[in-house]
PDB file of N, CA and C in Angstrom:
ATOM      1  N   UNK A  14     -10.190  38.361  21.699  1.00 60.00           N
ATOM      2  CA  UNK A  14      -9.283  39.215  22.445  1.00 60.00           C
ATOM      3  C   UNK A  14      -8.910  38.559  23.766  1.00 60.00           C
ATOM      4  N   UNK A  15      -7.659  38.735  24.159  1.00 70.00           N
ATOM      5  CA  UNK A  15      -7.198  38.202  25.431  1.00 70.00           C
ATOM      6  C   UNK A  15      -7.536  39.144  26.567  1.00 70.00           C
ATOM      7  N   UNK A  16      -7.102  38.796  27.735  1.00 89.00           N
ATOM      8  CA  UNK A  16      -7.356  39.635  28.899  1.00 89.00           C
ATOM      9  C   UNK A  16      -6.325  40.758  28.980  1.00 89.00           C
ATOM     10  N   UNK A  17      -6.591  41.720  29.849  1.00 92.00           N
ATOM     11  CA  UNK A  17      -5.701  42.844  30.058  1.00 92.00           C
ATOM     12  C   UNK A  17      -4.432  42.374  30.758  1.00 92.00           C
ATOM     13  N   UNK A  18      -3.289  42.877  30.304  1.00 94.00           N
ATOM     14  CA  UNK A  18      -2.003  42.438  30.835  1.00 94.00           C
ATOM     15  C   UNK A  18      -1.085  43.640  31.005  1.00 94.00           C
ATOM     16  N   UNK A  19      -0.287  43.636  32.074  1.00 95.00           N
ATOM     17  CA  UNK A  19       0.740  44.648  32.307  1.00 95.00           C
ATOM     18  C   UNK A  19       2.083  43.950  32.406  1.00 95.00           C
ATOM     19  N   UNK A  20       3.093  44.548  31.751  1.00 96.00           N
ATOM     20  CA  UNK A  20       4.420  43.942  31.765  1.00 96.00           C
ATOM     21  C   UNK A  20       5.467  45.033  31.925  1.00 96.00           C
ATOM     22  N   UNK A  21       6.500  44.699  32.672  1.00 97.00           N
ATOM     23  CA  UNK A  21       7.680  45.557  32.791  1.00 97.00           C
ATOM     24  C   UNK A  21       8.839  44.796  32.158  1.00 97.00           C
ATOM     25  N   UNK A  22       9.485  45.438  31.178  1.00 95.00           N
ATOM     26  CA  UNK A  22      10.600  44.825  30.465  1.00 95.00           C
ATOM     27  C   UNK A  22      11.833  45.680  30.707  1.00 95.00           C
ATOM     28  N   UNK A  23      12.926  45.066  31.122  1.00 95.00           N
ATOM     29  CA  UNK A  23      14.193  45.771  31.292  1.00 95.00           C
ATOM     30  C   UNK A  23      15.153  45.289  30.220  1.00 95.00           C
ATOM     31  N   UNK A  24      15.632  46.245  29.428  1.00 92.00           N
ATOM     32  CA  UNK A  24      16.551  45.937  28.330  1.00 92.00           C
ATOM     33  C   UNK A  24      17.900  46.542  28.695  1.00 92.00           C
ATOM     34  N   UNK A  25      18.904  45.690  28.849  1.00 92.00           N
ATOM     35  CA  UNK A  25      20.245  46.138  29.224  1.00 92.00           C
ATOM     36  C   UNK A  25      21.177  45.839  28.062  1.00 92.00           C
ATOM     37  N   UNK A  26      21.959  46.833  27.692  1.00 81.00           N
ATOM     38  CA  UNK A  26      22.865  46.619  26.575  1.00 81.00           C
ATOM     39  C   UNK A  26      24.054  47.545  26.636  1.00 81.00           C
ATOM     40  N   UNK A  27      24.969  47.334  25.730  1.00 81.00           N
ATOM     41  CA  UNK A  27      26.161  48.173  25.666  1.00 81.00           C
ATOM     42  C   UNK A  27      25.815  49.620  25.381  1.00 81.00           C
ATOM     43  N   UNK A  28      24.875  49.835  24.441  1.00 83.00           N
ATOM     44  CA  UNK A  28      24.496  51.188  24.062  1.00 83.00           C
ATOM     45  C   UNK A  28      23.006  51.202  23.737  1.00 83.00           C
ATOM     46  N   UNK A  29      22.182  51.543  24.717  1.00 82.00           N
ATOM     47  CA  UNK A  29      20.745  51.629  24.469  1.00 82.00           C
ATOM     48  C   UNK A  29      20.213  53.034  24.723  1.00 82.00           C
ATOM     49  N   UNK A  30      21.062  53.962  25.170  1.00 87.00           N
ATOM     50  CA  UNK A  30      20.658  55.349  25.360  1.00 87.00           C
ATOM     51  C   UNK A  30      21.077  56.169  24.145  1.00 87.00           C
ATOM     52  N   UNK A  31      20.282  57.160  23.806  1.00 83.00           N
ATOM     53  CA  UNK A  31      20.605  58.130  22.755  1.00 83.00           C
ATOM     54  C   UNK A  31      20.860  57.504  21.380  1.00 83.00           C
ATOM     55  N   UNK A  32      20.166  56.412  21.083  1.00 86.00           N
ATOM     56  CA  UNK A  32      20.302  55.787  19.764  1.00 86.00           C
ATOM     57  C   UNK A  32      18.932  55.594  19.092  1.00 86.00           C
ATOM     58  N   UNK A  33      17.880  56.193  19.676  1.00 88.00           N
ATOM     59  CA  UNK A  33      16.546  56.080  19.099  1.00 88.00           C
ATOM     60  C   UNK A  33      15.805  54.817  19.484  1.00 88.00           C
ATOM     61  N   UNK A  34      16.263  54.157  20.537  1.00 88.00           N
ATOM     62  CA  UNK A  34      15.631  52.894  20.930  1.00 88.00           C
ATOM     63  C   UNK A  34      14.228  53.107  21.504  1.00 88.00           C
ATOM     64  N   UNK A  35      14.066  54.142  22.348  1.00 92.00           N
ATOM     65  CA  UNK A  35      12.738  54.394  22.915  1.00 92.00           C
ATOM     66  C   UNK A  35      11.718  54.751  21.834  1.00 92.00           C
ATOM     67  N   UNK A  36      12.047  55.643  20.861  1.00 93.00           N
ATOM     68  CA  UNK A  36      11.077  55.894  19.788  1.00 93.00           C
ATOM     69  C   UNK A  36      10.769  54.627  18.960  1.00 93.00           C
ATOM     70  N   UNK A  37      11.772  53.786  18.752  1.00 93.00           N
ATOM     71  CA  UNK A  37      11.546  52.514  18.063  1.00 93.00           C
ATOM     72  C   UNK A  37      10.528  51.663  18.824  1.00 93.00           C
ATOM     73  N   UNK A  38      10.703  51.582  20.152  1.00 95.00           N
ATOM     74  CA  UNK A  38       9.782  50.793  20.976  1.00 95.00           C
ATOM     75  C   UNK A  38       8.376  51.381  20.961  1.00 95.00           C
ATOM     76  N   UNK A  39       8.276  52.718  20.992  1.00 95.00           N
ATOM     77  CA  UNK A  39       6.974  53.377  20.925  1.00 95.00           C
ATOM     78  C   UNK A  39       6.286  53.067  19.600  1.00 95.00           C
ATOM     79  N   UNK A  40       7.021  53.139  18.493  1.00 97.00           N
ATOM     80  CA  UNK A  40       6.450  52.797  17.188  1.00 97.00           C
ATOM     81  C   UNK A  40       5.965  51.350  17.155  1.00 97.00           C
ATOM     82  N   UNK A  41       6.740  50.463  17.758  1.00 97.00           N
ATOM     83  CA  UNK A  41       6.346  49.057  17.829  1.00 97.00           C
ATOM     84  C   UNK A  41       5.054  48.906  18.628  1.00 97.00           C
ATOM     85  N   UNK A  42       4.998  49.556  19.781  1.00 97.00           N
ATOM     86  CA  UNK A  42       3.784  49.499  20.614  1.00 97.00           C
ATOM     87  C   UNK A  42       2.584  50.066  19.862  1.00 97.00           C
ATOM     88  N   UNK A  43       2.787  51.190  19.166  1.00 97.00           N
ATOM     89  CA  UNK A  43       1.698  51.782  18.385  1.00 97.00           C
ATOM     90  C   UNK A  43       1.222  50.835  17.288  1.00 97.00           C
ATOM     91  N   UNK A  44       2.157  50.180  16.621  1.00 97.00           N
ATOM     92  CA  UNK A  44       1.784  49.274  15.530  1.00 97.00           C
ATOM     93  C   UNK A  44       0.975  48.083  16.034  1.00 97.00           C
ATOM     94  N   UNK A  45       1.183  47.727  17.303  1.00 96.00           N
ATOM     95  CA  UNK A  45       0.440  46.610  17.904  1.00 96.00           C
ATOM     96  C   UNK A  45      -0.821  47.079  18.634  1.00 96.00           C
ATOM     97  N   UNK A  46      -1.101  48.390  18.560  1.00 95.00           N
ATOM     98  CA  UNK A  46      -2.272  48.994  19.197  1.00 95.00           C
ATOM     99  C   UNK A  46      -2.260  48.815  20.719  1.00 95.00           C
ATOM    100  N   UNK A  47      -1.085  48.866  21.303  1.00 95.00           N
ATOM    101  CA  UNK A  47      -0.961  48.761  22.758  1.00 95.00           C
ATOM    102  C   UNK A  47      -1.435  50.067  23.370  1.00 95.00           C
ATOM    103  N   UNK A  48      -2.306  49.966  24.364  1.00 89.00           N
ATOM    104  CA  UNK A  48      -2.986  51.123  24.928  1.00 89.00           C
ATOM    105  C   UNK A  48      -2.083  52.004  25.794  1.00 89.00           C
ATOM    106  N   UNK A  49      -1.233  51.406  26.592  1.00 96.00           N
ATOM    107  CA  UNK A  49      -0.395  52.183  27.505  1.00 96.00           C
ATOM    108  C   UNK A  49       1.055  51.784  27.330  1.00 96.00           C
ATOM    109  N   UNK A  50       1.916  52.809  27.238  1.00 97.00           N
ATOM    110  CA  UNK A  50       3.334  52.584  26.991  1.00 97.00           C
ATOM    111  C   UNK A  50       4.137  53.655  27.700  1.00 97.00           C
ATOM    112  N   UNK A  51       5.219  53.249  28.347  1.00 97.00           N
ATOM    113  CA  UNK A  51       6.168  54.193  28.936  1.00 97.00           C
ATOM    114  C   UNK A  51       7.544  53.554  28.871  1.00 97.00           C
ATOM    115  N   UNK A  52       8.551  54.341  28.492  1.00 96.00           N
ATOM    116  CA  UNK A  52       9.921  53.834  28.437  1.00 96.00           C
ATOM    117  C   UNK A  52      10.845  54.894  29.002  1.00 96.00           C
ATOM    118  N   UNK A  53      11.778  54.459  29.829  1.00 95.00           N
ATOM    119  CA  UNK A  53      12.715  55.382  30.471  1.00 95.00           C
ATOM    120  C   UNK A  53      14.129  54.834  30.408  1.00 95.00           C
ATOM    121  N   UNK A  54      15.055  55.761  30.150  1.00 94.00           N
ATOM    122  CA  UNK A  54      16.470  55.406  30.230  1.00 94.00           C
ATOM    123  C   UNK A  54      16.886  55.379  31.692  1.00 94.00           C
ATOM    124  N   UNK A  55      17.595  54.334  32.084  1.00 95.00           N
ATOM    125  CA  UNK A  55      18.099  54.192  33.447  1.00 95.00           C
ATOM    126  C   UNK A  55      19.498  53.583  33.379  1.00 95.00           C
ATOM    127  N   UNK A  56      20.143  53.549  34.522  1.00 94.00           N
ATOM    128  CA  UNK A  56      21.423  52.860  34.645  1.00 94.00           C
ATOM    129  C   UNK A  56      21.237  51.756  35.677  1.00 94.00           C
ATOM    130  N   UNK A  57      21.572  50.523  35.301  1.00 91.00           N
ATOM    131  CA  UNK A  57      21.441  49.356  36.176  1.00 91.00           C
ATOM    132  C   UNK A  57      22.837  48.773  36.365  1.00 91.00           C
ATOM    133  N   UNK A  58      23.314  48.825  37.590  1.00 90.00           N
ATOM    134  CA  UNK A  58      24.644  48.305  37.922  1.00 90.00           C
ATOM    135  C   UNK A  58      25.710  48.856  36.975  1.00 90.00           C
ATOM    136  N   UNK A  59      25.618  50.158  36.696  1.00 91.00           N
ATOM    137  CA  UNK A  59      26.612  50.824  35.866  1.00 91.00           C
ATOM    138  C   UNK A  59      26.443  50.633  34.370  1.00 91.00           C
ATOM    139  N   UNK A  60      25.393  49.945  33.952  1.00 92.00           N
ATOM    140  CA  UNK A  60      25.167  49.684  32.523  1.00 92.00           C
ATOM    141  C   UNK A  60      23.897  50.395  32.052  1.00 92.00           C
ATOM    142  N   UNK A  61      23.950  50.888  30.806  1.00 92.00           N
ATOM    143  CA  UNK A  61      22.774  51.524  30.226  1.00 92.00           C
ATOM    144  C   UNK A  61      21.637  50.517  30.107  1.00 92.00           C
ATOM    145  N   UNK A  62      20.426  51.001  30.412  1.00 94.00           N
ATOM    146  CA  UNK A  62      19.247  50.152  30.308  1.00 94.00           C
ATOM    147  C   UNK A  62      18.039  51.007  29.947  1.00 94.00           C
ATOM    148  N   UNK A  63      17.034  50.352  29.412  1.00 95.00           N
ATOM    149  CA  UNK A  63      15.743  50.975  29.160  1.00 95.00           C
ATOM    150  C   UNK A  63      14.714  50.124  29.882  1.00 95.00           C
ATOM    151  N   UNK A  64      13.882  50.775  30.694  1.00 96.00           N
ATOM    152  CA  UNK A  64      12.775  50.082  31.347  1.00 96.00           C
ATOM    153  C   UNK A  64      11.498  50.471  30.611  1.00 96.00           C
ATOM    154  N   UNK A  65      10.759  49.463  30.174  1.00 97.00           N
ATOM    155  CA  UNK A  65       9.536  49.667  29.412  1.00 97.00           C
ATOM    156  C   UNK A  65       8.365  49.102  30.208  1.00 97.00           C
ATOM    157  N   UNK A  66       7.326  49.909  30.343  1.00 97.00           N
ATOM    158  CA  UNK A  66       6.080  49.462  30.962  1.00 97.00           C
ATOM    159  C   UNK A  66       5.006  49.493  29.884  1.00 97.00           C
ATOM    160  N   UNK A  67       4.340  48.378  29.666  1.00 98.00           N
ATOM    161  CA  UNK A  67       3.282  48.308  28.665  1.00 98.00           C
ATOM    162  C   UNK A  67       2.051  47.660  29.279  1.00 98.00           C
ATOM    163  N   UNK A  68       0.898  48.103  28.814  1.00 97.00           N
ATOM    164  CA  UNK A  68      -0.366  47.541  29.273  1.00 97.00           C
ATOM    165  C   UNK A  68      -1.325  47.489  28.102  1.00 97.00           C
ATOM    166  N   UNK A  69      -1.986  46.371  27.964  1.00 95.00           N
ATOM    167  CA  UNK A  69      -2.957  46.216  26.882  1.00 95.00           C
ATOM    168  C   UNK A  69      -3.446  44.791  26.813  1.00 95.00           C
ATOM    169  N   UNK A  70      -3.982  44.452  25.662  1.00 94.00           N
ATOM    170  CA  UNK A  70      -4.484  43.110  25.418  1.00 94.00           C
ATOM    171  C   UNK A  70      -3.340  42.097  25.533  1.00 94.00           C
ATOM    172  N   UNK A  71      -3.596  40.997  26.174  1.00 95.00           N
ATOM    173  CA  UNK A  71      -2.572  39.971  26.419  1.00 95.00           C
ATOM    174  C   UNK A  71      -1.863  39.541  25.135  1.00 95.00           C
ATOM    175  N   UNK A  72      -2.602  39.327  24.069  1.00 94.00           N
ATOM    176  CA  UNK A  72      -1.990  38.896  22.814  1.00 94.00           C
ATOM    177  C   UNK A  72      -1.036  39.963  22.264  1.00 94.00           C
ATOM    178  N   UNK A  73      -1.457  41.220  22.343  1.00 95.00           N
ATOM    179  CA  UNK A  73      -0.614  42.320  21.858  1.00 95.00           C
ATOM    180  C   UNK A  73       0.661  42.439  22.696  1.00 95.00           C
ATOM    181  N   UNK A  74       0.522  42.326  23.998  1.00 96.00           N
ATOM    182  CA  UNK A  74       1.680  42.440  24.888  1.00 96.00           C
ATOM    183  C   UNK A  74       2.643  41.283  24.640  1.00 96.00           C
ATOM    184  N   UNK A  75       2.124  40.092  24.468  1.00 96.00           N
ATOM    185  CA  UNK A  75       2.993  38.944  24.182  1.00 96.00           C
ATOM    186  C   UNK A  75       3.750  39.141  22.874  1.00 96.00           C
ATOM    187  N   UNK A  76       3.106  39.696  21.860  1.00 97.00           N
ATOM    188  CA  UNK A  76       3.792  39.985  20.592  1.00 97.00           C
ATOM    189  C   UNK A  76       4.885  41.023  20.808  1.00 97.00           C
ATOM    190  N   UNK A  77       4.589  42.056  21.577  1.00 97.00           N
ATOM    191  CA  UNK A  77       5.563  43.107  21.855  1.00 97.00           C
ATOM    192  C   UNK A  77       6.800  42.515  22.528  1.00 97.00           C
ATOM    193  N   UNK A  78       6.587  41.727  23.569  1.00 96.00           N
ATOM    194  CA  UNK A  78       7.694  41.131  24.306  1.00 96.00           C
ATOM    195  C   UNK A  78       8.514  40.214  23.389  1.00 96.00           C
ATOM    196  N   UNK A  79       7.848  39.441  22.569  1.00 96.00           N
ATOM    197  CA  UNK A  79       8.562  38.545  21.637  1.00 96.00           C
ATOM    198  C   UNK A  79       9.445  39.341  20.670  1.00 96.00           C
ATOM    199  N   UNK A  80       8.925  40.442  20.151  1.00 94.00           N
ATOM    200  CA  UNK A  80       9.679  41.248  19.184  1.00 94.00           C
ATOM    201  C   UNK A  80      10.823  42.018  19.839  1.00 94.00           C
ATOM    202  N   UNK A  81      10.616  42.429  21.077  1.00 90.00           N
ATOM    203  CA  UNK A  81      11.682  43.157  21.790  1.00 90.00           C
ATOM    204  C   UNK A  81      12.784  42.194  22.147  1.00 90.00           C
TER     205      UNK A  81
END
């Protein structure tokens, strides 16, 4: 097992709100056994974005970031 890691990921796209993206990310985090997960819809410079905070084993977090 790797060490504990915290990461903040900002996903900006044309349409990332109200399309089931946050539940998709939660399912992904659950499948990787990530201990802590939070995702919020925000607007960054007028564009839809999702900010994701994850915390868990370094290997799991790296897999999550790679897949996202």
